């Protein structure tokens, strides 16, 4: 027996000759396994993995034709060329199955292989992650598909098991995945279209949070997003003029509807020949700087859509073409003339840029920096899949700076998003780079980008699917995710003429429920086409639908101290915002496949209303809008996980876990529960996130168990928090003593309130205690 710090290299024979298999311990719980078929595996420089192997203490033992490597977390056994993994107690986690190298004989990748590896899955072993799949499933058992990035579905080449391990498959080509049906033992298959080697990482974390932490250790931590990005964002497809956009900006302030962001969608650049010029060239935007300044004067922020393709009349197209950095396949827009269907006799000539080239990324940023210098606050990076118009095998054969497009296809979102993030960080430390984008890949969490689920339909079915979409996305170690509130495509609700969807009670109910769901996503953004989405078009104060929409937005702002404090836990301690129930209640097996509820942070159980309660779910195409009693009482079944009691957030009523209840579900709110033993910091009513210094916060204690919460604050923007300029205040509740302790504040930052007021409320006690706090510990009984 030998204790050593090492990388194991094992030579075994395959059908095609000598095959080298290597095992690298990156940490005691993370193992890299590679196999090559005569290639040099060390040449495989990862686009995703940024970590290097640590000096891991490993005990090696060889006997009876097998070699066993043991750390304090894992036992890795190699026998007959196959690798198996067990935890420190000897519980088998996963065993490799068959692998294969299939030579490619044609095209630019003819000297490479199709590479395949299989992994064991037990009969009742739940599998999560994979990516952003519009299949409505949380547990991905039975899933079979070709993974290639697209508008509404993206893939991370990563999955994790309810047994507490994950696998990251480090290959960027389109990859086939097959997961055995639930209840059947079998092999999970991963087969990539192009690869020189088989290369994967086994991550043992003990639970989902540990697996996520391991993946972030490998591929990058999550930076803090600005405070304002957690506010409400209003968008539509699209504001055709700057006066349209500014009308919304001003009207929201006049009506006192809180918001922080206004979003300008595409075509502010003018004709399709000027596609993505990264300049305001359309006639409706004669004074773009004045427009941006006015948004800022209203204490709001502006996000602008940018694409990865360029029209032939643009400056970036000409420079990229001259350098050979445009990819030769048809993309959006296909036609240079407005309208649909496109005119094939007037092709647009638009081309996607080669984001795999460092020089091309430099050119992209050089052109984008024009908007950055104008003060644009956020980049809406659309079509980061990127869009194909008529994808075929020839398109995937086009060359890029890193080989054929096929060989690196699925990493495109990472490359283009990271290019913008890194460039902005290099030149601007005054405000945090913030991006929301349509596509992603493993490792993209290190840019802080927030991925939305693409152009999904405005339907109850689509809304229901967004919950498992976001949860599985989160389980690939990417915490920042959201959807277009109300769904993008509202055309089907226009049963009474163009844009009549906004007057259609069926669409109004859907919009309200999606808004209530969106209040607990990591970005709350209303957007779509077929009908405008501005809240004031859906009634007026005192009317149920309007009030419900506004109340959902106000609730979001009420939770900002909770959300921003949790953002610190995500960044510092690898936590997640939207949490599948099994992450916190794994012992309750019912939670393993609940796809319509989630935890938001560690304390809130969110139970969105996923079906119509007031109107027919099926769209009524008669064009006649029926009268609806929006004040009618409704209920909705929700499941409360076992092992803990739950408080109704709205009423304070206490329920035992482990049961399904008929929750009150008026149009004004969705069911929301707080687990006993929680502390919620809740902020005052504000019109925008940075309106005050949050020196008057409510602290609400939900008794029944001891509780703690770390209140985090910083300047709200810039990167000074990375230099230690932030503060934390620990809050602790001793349930037996019925005592709340507000601990000594640690740290400081510019503009920090030195004294403040906390309004302490214990649920079940009507008394509110006002506490003056100056940074020193204080206890309240």
XYZ file of C-alpha atoms in Angstrom:
781
model
C 0.000 0.000 0.000
C 1.349 3.408 -0.909
C 0.295 6.977 -0.081
C 1.122 9.463 -2.796
C 0.270 12.694 -4.577
C -0.177 11.824 -8.201
C -1.827 11.402 -11.551
C -2.417 7.760 -12.465
C -1.663 6.688 -16.028
C -2.828 3.220 -16.961
C -2.087 1.590 -20.293
C -4.685 -0.896 -21.481
C -5.298 -2.544 -24.817
C -8.268 -1.665 -26.980
C -9.361 -3.266 -30.217
C -7.406 -0.632 -32.133
C -4.217 -0.933 -30.143
C -2.686 0.608 -27.032
C -5.131 2.902 -25.270
C -3.985 5.210 -22.483
C -6.329 5.840 -19.590
C -5.523 8.571 -17.066
C -7.028 9.370 -13.699
C -6.347 12.806 -12.221
C -7.513 13.799 -8.753
C -8.388 17.506 -8.838
C -9.665 17.410 -5.250
C -10.421 14.508 -2.902
C -13.924 14.431 -4.412
C -13.267 15.371 -8.054
C -11.650 12.970 -10.501
C -10.858 13.510 -14.162
C -10.903 10.418 -16.357
C -9.471 10.507 -19.867
C -8.989 7.855 -22.531
C -7.166 8.388 -25.765
C -6.757 6.268 -28.843
C -3.194 7.227 -29.605
C -3.715 10.968 -29.183
C -1.962 13.096 -26.580
C -4.650 13.800 -23.993
C -2.589 16.613 -22.478
C -3.277 18.682 -25.606
C -6.962 18.807 -24.732
C -7.093 22.305 -23.244
C -10.522 22.834 -21.761
C -12.699 25.818 -22.628
C -14.699 25.171 -19.468
C -12.440 23.837 -16.732
C -10.243 26.511 -15.181
C -9.070 24.579 -12.088
C -5.819 22.654 -11.883
C -5.251 19.470 -9.903
C -4.494 19.952 -6.232
C -1.967 17.895 -4.291
C -4.436 15.264 -3.192
C -3.452 12.620 -0.667
C -4.254 9.301 -2.334
C -3.696 5.779 -1.068
C -3.028 3.295 -3.872
C -3.474 -0.449 -3.569
C -3.113 -3.003 -6.373
C -4.068 -6.671 -6.202
C -5.944 -9.348 -8.137
C -5.833 -7.374 -11.392
C -7.415 -4.232 -10.021
C -6.102 -0.951 -8.668
C -7.851 0.995 -5.936
C -7.263 4.690 -5.213
C -8.637 6.083 -1.964
C -9.015 9.648 -0.699
C -10.904 10.822 2.349
C -14.005 11.237 0.147
C -13.798 8.678 -2.652
C -12.694 5.188 -3.537
C -11.884 4.832 -7.239
C -11.405 1.331 -8.571
C -9.945 0.412 -11.959
C -10.555 -3.162 -13.099
C -10.334 -4.468 -16.650
C -10.067 -0.908 -17.875
C -13.348 0.205 -16.305
C -13.593 2.731 -13.514
C -16.041 2.666 -10.612
C -16.620 5.191 -7.856
C -17.714 4.689 -4.251
C -18.034 7.087 -1.333
C -15.836 6.936 1.753
C -18.197 4.427 3.379
C -17.913 2.052 0.429
C -21.342 2.795 -1.064
C -21.148 2.314 -4.830
C -22.032 5.510 -6.657
C -21.433 4.773 -10.323
C -19.617 2.345 -12.607
C -18.451 2.906 -16.150
C -19.912 0.773 -18.891
C -18.716 0.453 -22.468
C -16.729 3.069 -24.329
C -16.024 3.428 -28.032
C -13.909 5.340 -30.550
C -15.579 5.306 -33.966
C -13.393 6.820 -36.713
C -14.841 9.657 -38.767
C -13.993 9.139 -42.440
C -15.316 12.292 -44.092
C -15.294 16.040 -43.687
C -12.868 18.265 -41.802
C -13.023 15.972 -38.750
C -12.073 12.833 -40.660
C -8.973 12.357 -38.489
C -11.089 12.398 -35.324
C -13.652 10.031 -33.817
C -17.110 9.791 -32.506
C -16.506 9.158 -28.812
C -18.856 7.275 -26.542
C -18.960 6.398 -22.853
C -21.710 4.799 -20.773
C -22.365 5.079 -17.042
C -24.465 2.917 -14.732
C -27.793 4.138 -13.356
C -29.760 2.285 -10.673
C -33.509 1.612 -11.026
C -34.773 4.411 -8.758
C -31.853 6.801 -9.184
C -33.139 10.244 -10.129
C -31.061 12.129 -12.722
C -31.103 15.926 -12.954
C -29.520 18.742 -14.889
C -28.406 18.090 -18.499
C -29.492 21.576 -19.504
C -32.528 23.666 -20.320
C -35.102 21.182 -21.651
C -38.694 22.115 -22.488
C -40.006 18.689 -21.512
C -41.795 19.535 -18.264
C -39.712 17.013 -16.305
C -37.587 17.468 -13.229
C -36.205 13.932 -13.091
C -34.679 13.371 -16.530
C -35.043 9.585 -16.553
C -36.134 8.297 -19.945
C -34.755 11.299 -21.821
C -33.161 10.653 -25.219
C -32.021 13.422 -27.490
C -29.288 14.962 -29.565
C -27.917 17.839 -27.544
C -27.301 20.922 -29.650
C -27.856 24.520 -28.561
C -31.026 26.145 -29.865
C -33.491 28.941 -29.176
C -35.464 27.335 -26.343
C -33.211 24.441 -25.333
C -29.572 24.436 -24.299
C -27.230 21.875 -22.840
C -24.338 21.881 -20.382
C -23.082 18.308 -20.980
C -23.510 17.889 -17.239
C -25.827 15.792 -15.121
C -26.103 14.931 -11.477
C -27.668 12.116 -9.485
C -29.798 12.118 -6.380
C -27.005 9.922 -4.952
C -24.827 13.012 -4.618
C -22.481 12.848 -7.610
C -22.274 14.608 -10.949
C -20.595 14.029 -14.313
C -19.293 16.771 -16.588
C -18.564 15.518 -20.135
C -15.878 17.837 -21.504
C -16.753 17.820 -25.188
C -18.279 20.670 -27.216
C -19.707 18.900 -30.247
C -23.386 17.902 -30.545
C -23.801 14.959 -28.204
C -26.394 12.221 -27.952
C -27.650 11.450 -24.464
C -29.827 8.532 -23.435
C -31.032 8.111 -19.849
C -32.679 4.805 -18.853
C -36.380 4.825 -18.050
C -37.270 5.256 -14.414
C -37.541 2.010 -12.504
C -35.054 0.224 -14.745
C -31.357 -0.324 -14.155
C -29.362 0.598 -17.215
C -26.648 2.725 -18.707
C -26.677 6.441 -19.335
C -25.096 7.012 -22.752
C -23.052 10.006 -23.866
C -21.808 9.989 -27.457
C -20.253 13.060 -29.053
C -20.000 13.597 -32.782
C -16.353 14.762 -32.695
C -13.592 14.014 -30.233
C -9.962 13.038 -30.064
C -10.287 11.661 -26.543
C -12.884 10.651 -23.982
C -12.716 13.252 -21.231
C -15.027 13.567 -18.228
C -15.004 14.695 -14.599
C -16.642 12.748 -11.789
C -17.721 15.112 -9.002
C -18.747 13.777 -5.618
C -20.440 16.298 -3.378
C -22.622 14.166 -1.132
C -25.687 16.167 -2.135
C -26.801 18.515 -4.892
C -25.225 21.565 -3.264
C -21.909 19.740 -2.952
C -22.014 18.706 -6.615
C -22.760 22.291 -7.669
C -19.892 23.546 -5.517
C -17.595 20.987 -7.139
C -18.582 22.039 -10.640
C -18.019 25.690 -9.778
C -14.646 24.784 -8.306
C -13.772 23.283 -11.672
C -15.227 25.960 -13.922
C -15.569 29.215 -11.996
C -17.373 31.007 -9.194
C -20.404 33.243 -9.687
C -19.765 37.012 -9.488
C -22.242 39.335 -7.797
C -24.808 40.970 -10.063
C -25.709 44.627 -9.410
C -28.505 45.186 -6.909
C -30.671 46.924 -9.522
C -30.785 43.820 -11.714
C -32.940 42.077 -9.083
C -35.648 44.698 -9.587
C -38.374 44.597 -12.236
C -37.574 44.974 -15.958
C -40.116 45.998 -18.585
C -39.706 44.956 -22.198
C -41.647 44.181 -25.347
C -40.931 43.158 -28.897
C -40.229 45.982 -29.541
C -40.094 49.744 -28.883
C -39.955 51.116 -32.423
C -38.942 54.637 -31.377
C -37.217 56.319 -28.499
C -40.426 58.207 -27.713
C -42.245 54.874 -27.225
C -39.570 53.692 -24.838
C -39.467 56.937 -22.864
C -43.252 57.004 -22.592
C -43.046 53.738 -20.670
C -40.161 54.994 -18.541
C -42.090 58.091 -17.502
C -45.491 56.482 -17.117
C -44.228 53.813 -14.738
C -42.759 56.526 -12.538
C -45.945 58.615 -12.737
C -48.102 55.627 -11.762
C -45.605 54.597 -9.050
C -45.133 51.119 -10.465
C -41.678 50.068 -9.241
C -39.116 49.142 -11.873
C -35.383 49.278 -12.465
C -34.886 48.331 -16.101
C -36.252 49.198 -19.513
C -35.218 46.922 -22.379
C -34.731 47.942 -26.004
C -35.197 44.952 -28.311
C -33.815 44.563 -31.818
C -33.940 46.698 -34.994
C -33.039 50.010 -33.349
C -30.246 49.836 -35.947
C -32.591 50.129 -38.940
C -32.795 47.819 -41.958
C -31.773 44.141 -42.054
C -28.702 45.141 -44.043
C -27.652 47.051 -40.909
C -28.442 44.093 -38.637
C -26.771 44.425 -35.248
C -24.810 47.525 -36.209
C -24.463 48.255 -32.481
C -25.575 51.795 -33.259
C -28.930 53.593 -33.108
C -29.411 54.123 -36.855
C -33.196 53.710 -37.208
C -35.222 56.867 -37.881
C -37.132 56.448 -34.630
C -33.968 56.985 -32.560
C -32.667 60.421 -33.608
C -31.182 61.295 -30.187
C -30.091 58.056 -28.528
C -27.776 59.714 -26.021
C -30.590 61.958 -24.861
C -32.807 58.879 -24.526
C -30.246 57.002 -22.410
C -29.619 60.045 -20.238
C -33.345 60.454 -19.639
C -33.644 56.822 -18.526
C -30.845 57.441 -16.028
C -32.449 60.691 -14.877
C -35.507 58.635 -13.976
C -33.321 56.396 -11.780
C -33.669 53.493 -14.200
C -31.308 51.422 -16.319
C -31.385 50.521 -19.987
C -30.643 47.147 -21.560
C -29.986 46.882 -25.285
C -30.273 43.855 -27.560
C -27.143 42.767 -29.404
C -26.765 39.740 -31.647
C -23.950 37.480 -32.760
C -24.660 38.041 -36.466
C -24.006 41.172 -38.501
C -25.576 42.670 -41.608
C -23.411 43.370 -44.626
C -23.811 47.137 -44.233
C -22.338 47.324 -40.743
C -18.884 48.355 -39.571
C -18.260 45.163 -37.607
C -19.219 43.005 -40.610
C -16.641 44.723 -42.784
C -13.858 44.449 -40.212
C -14.655 40.847 -39.308
C -14.907 39.866 -42.980
C -11.563 41.481 -43.736
C -9.956 39.418 -40.964
C -11.750 36.197 -41.969
C -13.825 35.994 -38.775
C -17.318 35.367 -40.192
C -18.833 31.897 -40.267
C -20.194 30.818 -43.630
C -23.754 29.654 -42.956
C -27.187 31.213 -43.332
C -28.442 32.921 -40.208
C -31.097 35.356 -39.065
C -32.296 37.516 -40.724
C -32.443 35.488 -43.967
C -33.793 38.365 -46.059
C -32.624 41.922 -46.488
C -36.214 43.114 -46.886
C -38.621 43.605 -43.998
C -41.625 41.329 -43.556
C -42.275 37.602 -43.515
C -41.853 35.214 -45.304
C -38.332 36.196 -46.344
C -37.502 36.995 -49.966
C -34.869 34.523 -51.178
C -34.024 36.811 -54.084
C -32.943 39.493 -51.610
C -30.713 37.617 -49.128
C -29.545 39.659 -46.186
C -26.003 38.378 -46.295
C -25.860 38.405 -42.484
C -23.196 36.212 -40.932
C -22.430 34.979 -37.425
C -19.027 36.015 -36.113
C -16.369 33.521 -35.035
C -16.527 33.844 -31.245
C -13.865 31.142 -30.930
C -11.288 33.682 -32.149
C -9.772 36.028 -29.567
C -9.231 38.640 -32.270
C -12.882 38.383 -33.340
C -14.010 38.835 -29.733
C -11.832 41.942 -29.560
C -13.529 43.347 -32.666
C -16.964 42.515 -31.255
C -16.214 44.453 -28.079
C -14.607 47.347 -29.944
C -17.919 47.913 -31.722
C -20.039 47.220 -28.665
C -17.976 49.727 -26.704
C -19.695 52.526 -28.616
C -22.866 51.660 -26.715
C -20.895 51.118 -23.520
C -19.492 54.640 -23.713
C -23.036 55.967 -24.160
C -23.949 54.482 -20.794
C -25.879 51.352 -21.732
C -26.185 49.353 -18.496
C -26.859 45.805 -19.633
C -26.274 43.644 -22.689
C -29.167 41.542 -23.887
C -27.146 39.017 -25.877
C -29.697 37.391 -28.157
C -29.123 34.434 -30.482
C -26.073 33.198 -28.578
C -26.971 29.650 -29.703
C -26.387 30.994 -32.474
C -29.292 31.024 -34.928
C -29.116 28.910 -38.048
C -31.638 29.510 -40.802
C -31.365 26.179 -42.623
C -28.890 24.123 -40.634
C -27.321 21.177 -42.423
C -24.172 19.071 -42.204
C -22.274 21.509 -44.388
C -22.981 24.305 -41.901
C -21.414 22.295 -39.099
C -18.349 21.630 -41.243
C -17.429 25.321 -41.584
C -14.056 26.187 -40.045
C -13.636 28.230 -36.863
C -10.549 29.410 -35.036
C -10.671 26.215 -32.957
C -11.521 23.652 -35.631
C -14.737 22.706 -37.350
C -17.914 24.291 -36.015
C -19.187 20.781 -35.313
C -16.277 20.134 -32.946
C -16.980 23.224 -30.807
C -20.654 23.898 -31.587
C -22.184 23.791 -28.114
C -19.578 26.039 -26.487
C -20.530 29.017 -28.674
C -22.667 30.716 -25.980
C -19.847 30.495 -23.446
C -17.299 31.949 -25.840
C -19.334 34.948 -26.958
C -20.783 35.805 -23.539
C -17.442 35.470 -21.806
C -15.856 37.638 -24.475
C -18.147 40.546 -23.587
C -17.890 39.967 -19.833
C -14.089 39.855 -19.818
C -13.715 42.882 -22.059
C -16.010 45.047 -19.969
C -14.275 43.993 -16.766
C -10.949 44.948 -18.308
C -12.038 48.536 -18.993
C -14.730 49.376 -16.440
C -14.697 48.802 -12.695
C -17.360 51.410 -11.932
C -20.273 49.088 -12.631
C -20.576 45.335 -12.754
C -20.910 43.796 -16.174
C -24.413 42.399 -16.503
C -25.637 40.228 -19.365
C -28.813 38.324 -19.970
C -28.678 35.867 -22.799
C -30.644 33.200 -24.654
C -28.164 30.336 -24.453
C -25.495 28.916 -22.197
C -22.934 26.181 -21.682
C -21.113 24.717 -18.693
C -18.910 27.262 -16.972
C -20.977 30.257 -18.018
C -21.842 30.961 -14.380
C -18.418 32.619 -14.048
C -19.677 35.520 -16.193
C -22.713 36.118 -13.961
C -24.875 36.045 -17.105
C -28.567 35.374 -16.612
C -30.001 32.958 -19.193
C -33.626 33.151 -20.221
C -35.488 30.187 -21.663
C -35.952 31.534 -25.175
C -39.008 32.343 -27.245
C -41.490 30.110 -25.460
C -45.211 30.219 -26.157
C -47.710 32.163 -24.101
C -49.586 29.166 -22.739
C -50.224 27.411 -19.463
C -48.324 24.385 -20.693
C -45.265 26.517 -21.469
C -45.502 28.301 -18.128
C -45.620 25.023 -16.214
C -42.532 23.822 -18.068
C -40.498 26.862 -17.068
C -40.257 25.654 -13.465
C -38.381 22.397 -14.221
C -36.480 24.238 -16.976
C -35.097 26.659 -14.400
C -34.518 24.012 -11.734
C -32.554 21.680 -13.999
C -30.600 24.641 -15.320
C -29.714 25.483 -11.710
C -28.642 21.887 -11.134
C -25.959 22.277 -13.825
C -24.265 24.788 -11.451
C -25.646 27.877 -13.216
C -27.820 29.832 -10.731
C -29.052 32.734 -12.883
C -32.084 31.872 -14.978
C -35.517 33.246 -15.891
C -38.197 33.253 -18.568
C -40.134 35.870 -20.507
C -42.955 36.711 -18.106
C -46.239 35.822 -19.882
C -44.352 33.884 -22.556
C -42.999 35.391 -25.746
C -45.625 34.367 -28.319
C -49.042 35.741 -27.380
C -50.493 35.714 -30.901
C -52.938 32.881 -30.156
C -54.789 35.104 -27.692
C -55.488 37.732 -30.339
C -58.967 36.303 -30.927
C -60.592 39.702 -31.305
C -58.170 41.442 -33.640
C -54.479 42.352 -33.602
C -53.037 42.909 -30.111
C -56.390 42.095 -28.517
C -54.602 39.626 -26.258
C -54.167 42.376 -23.692
C -57.965 42.580 -23.352
C -58.477 38.819 -23.383
C -59.335 37.547 -19.868
C -57.583 34.255 -20.620
C -54.316 36.009 -21.388
C -54.754 38.331 -18.428
C -55.031 35.416 -16.034
C -51.962 33.772 -17.551
C -50.038 37.037 -17.331
C -50.878 37.494 -13.649
C -49.839 33.962 -12.700
C -46.626 34.159 -14.712
C -45.835 37.504 -13.071
C -46.309 35.889 -9.663
C -43.909 33.131 -10.719
C -41.456 35.670 -12.155
C -41.261 37.449 -8.811
C -39.230 34.458 -7.614
C -36.917 34.007 -10.571
C -33.444 35.506 -10.552
C -34.455 38.153 -13.068
C -38.007 39.512 -13.170
C -38.570 40.599 -16.765
C -41.828 40.973 -18.669
C -41.473 40.528 -22.425
C -43.226 39.233 -25.508
C -44.813 39.777 -28.866
C -48.409 39.668 -30.081
C -49.473 42.039 -27.328
C -47.780 44.849 -25.418
C -46.806 43.904 -21.868
C -46.848 47.219 -19.996
C -48.790 46.743 -16.762
C -50.866 49.916 -17.128
C -52.493 48.453 -20.258
C -54.126 45.750 -18.110
C -56.458 47.950 -16.089
C -56.094 50.595 -13.442
C -55.640 50.872 -9.720
C -58.472 49.177 -7.864
C -59.077 46.593 -10.595
C -58.109 43.020 -9.657
C -55.865 42.164 -12.621
C -53.961 45.444 -12.522
C -53.570 45.302 -8.743
C -52.354 41.710 -8.891
C -49.659 42.582 -11.448
C -48.485 45.589 -9.451
C -48.580 43.658 -6.176
C -46.337 40.944 -7.630
C -43.795 43.615 -8.568
C -44.022 45.253 -5.144
C -43.566 41.877 -3.469
C -40.343 41.437 -5.432
C -39.014 44.714 -4.071
C -40.108 43.802 -0.550
C -37.847 40.749 -0.772
C -34.774 42.593 -2.113
C -32.766 42.405 1.169
C -33.445 38.659 1.264
C -32.574 38.212 -2.423
C -29.388 40.284 -2.340
C -28.175 38.583 0.823
C -28.767 35.260 -0.866
C -26.857 36.487 -3.917
C -23.844 36.747 -1.627
C -24.335 33.146 -0.522
C -24.457 32.131 -4.194
C -21.259 34.013 -4.953
C -19.334 33.248 -1.779
C -20.590 29.787 -0.778
C -21.852 28.249 -4.049
C -25.525 28.359 -3.107
C -28.452 28.509 -5.560
C -31.516 30.750 -5.844
C -34.169 28.459 -7.338
C -33.832 25.161 -5.523
C -35.518 21.877 -6.461
C -37.281 20.529 -3.375
C -35.094 17.425 -3.129
C -32.089 19.701 -2.525
C -33.452 20.557 0.930
C -35.775 17.607 1.594
C -33.984 14.626 0.106
C -35.357 12.290 2.790
C -38.873 13.012 1.513
C -38.828 10.868 -1.618
C -41.940 12.614 -2.948
C -39.797 15.679 -3.582
C -37.508 13.851 -5.993
C -39.779 14.562 -8.938
C -41.943 17.528 -7.903
C -41.746 19.839 -10.904
C -44.250 22.567 -9.998
C -42.866 23.959 -6.720
C -39.450 25.132 -5.582
C -37.556 26.746 -2.777
C -36.405 30.309 -3.376
C -33.348 30.558 -1.190
C -33.359 28.407 1.913
C -36.571 29.693 3.478
C -39.348 30.241 0.933
C -41.508 27.576 -0.659
C -42.972 28.975 -3.876
C -46.064 27.246 -5.270
C -46.962 28.951 -8.578
C -50.479 28.589 -9.957
C -49.919 26.500 -13.067
C -53.413 26.258 -14.499
C -56.324 28.563 -15.187
C -58.711 28.954 -12.248
C -60.891 31.803 -13.557
C -61.039 31.232 -17.330
C -60.808 28.230 -19.670
C -57.245 27.070 -20.174
C -57.932 26.225 -23.811
C -57.980 29.398 -25.862
C -61.487 30.505 -26.829
C -61.266 31.499 -30.490
C -64.810 32.854 -30.715
C -63.549 36.371 -30.141
C -66.100 36.954 -27.393
C -64.591 37.907 -24.060
C -66.680 36.554 -21.207
C -67.207 38.433 -17.958
C -64.987 37.114 -15.178
C -65.497 37.395 -11.441
C -61.915 38.099 -10.492
C -62.873 38.312 -6.827
C -64.090 34.714 -6.650
C -62.463 32.461 -4.058
C -60.218 29.756 -5.534
C -57.971 27.032 -4.174
C -54.964 25.195 -5.566
C -53.384 21.967 -4.329
C -49.834 22.303 -3.027
C -47.531 19.815 -1.356
C -45.663 20.767 1.819
C -42.454 18.716 2.235
C -42.302 16.542 5.317
C -39.973 16.884 8.278
C -40.814 20.498 9.057
C -43.771 22.790 9.576
C -44.732 25.569 7.196
C -46.152 29.061 7.734
C -48.505 30.572 5.205
C -46.666 33.769 4.243
C -49.921 35.660 3.773
C -51.822 34.618 6.888
C -49.246 33.235 9.325
C -51.202 29.974 9.640
C -48.986 26.996 10.504
C -49.195 23.645 8.695
C -47.524 20.289 9.231
C -45.309 19.086 6.393
C -45.804 15.851 4.495
C -49.271 16.682 3.225
C -51.090 18.160 0.251
C -53.389 21.044 1.123
C -55.915 23.112 -0.770
C -54.235 26.503 -0.582
C -56.071 29.759 -1.052
C -55.349 31.029 -4.569
C -57.120 34.331 -5.233
C -56.044 36.228 -8.319
C -54.106 38.586 -6.048
C -51.430 36.095 -5.003
C -49.940 32.634 -5.357
C -49.418 30.269 -2.418
C -46.186 31.056 -0.588
C -44.864 29.350 2.543
C -42.004 29.926 4.949
C -40.410 27.014 6.786
C -40.367 27.195 10.567
C -37.039 28.336 11.903
C -36.629 31.133 9.364
C -35.685 34.784 9.504
C -36.766 37.010 6.610
C -35.332 40.524 6.174
C -37.914 42.515 4.221
C -37.384 45.959 2.770
C -39.607 49.032 2.568
C -41.735 50.037 -0.398
C -39.428 51.548 -3.011
C -39.739 52.652 -6.607
C -36.331 51.302 -7.573
C -33.697 49.160 -5.912
C -31.271 51.919 -4.922
C -33.901 54.393 -3.765
C -32.765 54.241 -0.127
C -30.014 52.789 2.018
C -32.252 50.104 3.551
C -31.777 51.600 6.997
C -35.354 50.655 7.920
C -35.747 46.892 7.443
C -38.353 44.518 8.857
C -36.996 41.358 10.453
C -39.696 38.685 10.528
C -39.031 35.562 12.608
C -40.891 32.314 11.963
C -40.482 30.392 15.242
C -40.555 26.669 15.953
C -36.842 26.005 15.478
C -33.606 27.912 15.916
C -32.884 30.134 12.935
C -30.130 32.265 11.467
C -29.682 34.640 8.547
C -26.700 36.667 7.348
C -27.743 40.113 6.114
C -25.329 41.183 3.375
C -24.903 44.704 2.018
C -22.461 46.517 -0.247
C -22.430 49.507 -2.589
C -24.855 47.741 -4.924
C -22.603 48.012 -7.958
C -18.900 48.055 -8.925
C -16.352 45.455 -7.834
C -15.327 46.901 -4.486
C -16.952 43.916 -2.778
C -14.123 41.806 -4.216
C -11.738 44.045 -2.244
C -13.594 43.423 0.993
C -15.834 46.495 0.926
C -19.075 45.000 2.187
C -20.773 44.362 5.495
C -22.567 41.425 7.083
C -24.891 41.400 10.060
C -25.668 37.986 11.600
C -29.233 37.435 12.800
C -29.909 34.522 15.162
C -33.099 33.250 16.767
C -32.999 31.043 19.844
C -36.357 29.329 19.796
C -36.240 27.946 23.330
C -35.296 31.282 24.850
C -37.475 33.199 22.370
C -34.571 35.563 21.827
C -33.388 37.317 18.658
C -29.764 38.398 18.557
C -28.630 40.960 16.019
C -24.898 40.381 15.964
C -21.992 42.748 15.600
C -21.598 44.076 12.095
C -18.507 42.948 10.209
C -16.907 45.032 7.488
C -17.842 48.341 5.929
C -18.336 50.084 2.607
C -18.705 53.613 1.312
C -22.143 55.018 2.077
C -22.968 52.358 4.668
C -25.620 53.507 7.150
C -23.885 53.652 10.534
C -27.161 53.431 12.417
C -30.497 52.068 11.412
C -33.860 50.832 12.561
C -34.952 47.204 12.550
C -38.634 46.413 12.995
C -38.775 42.983 14.608
C -41.889 40.849 14.329
C -42.351 37.299 15.604
C -45.031 35.493 13.606
C -47.858 34.652 16.000
C -47.231 37.786 18.070
C -48.866 41.005 16.911
C -46.327 43.219 18.636
C -43.676 44.927 16.488
C -40.476 45.855 18.303
C -38.480 48.774 17.004
C -34.741 48.226 17.455
C -32.138 50.943 17.025
C -28.913 49.383 15.806
C -25.493 51.020 15.522
C -23.386 48.008 14.552
C -22.955 46.471 17.989
C -24.620 43.261 19.122
C -28.056 43.598 20.599
C -30.544 40.963 21.806
C -34.309 41.126 21.947
C -36.431 38.754 24.008
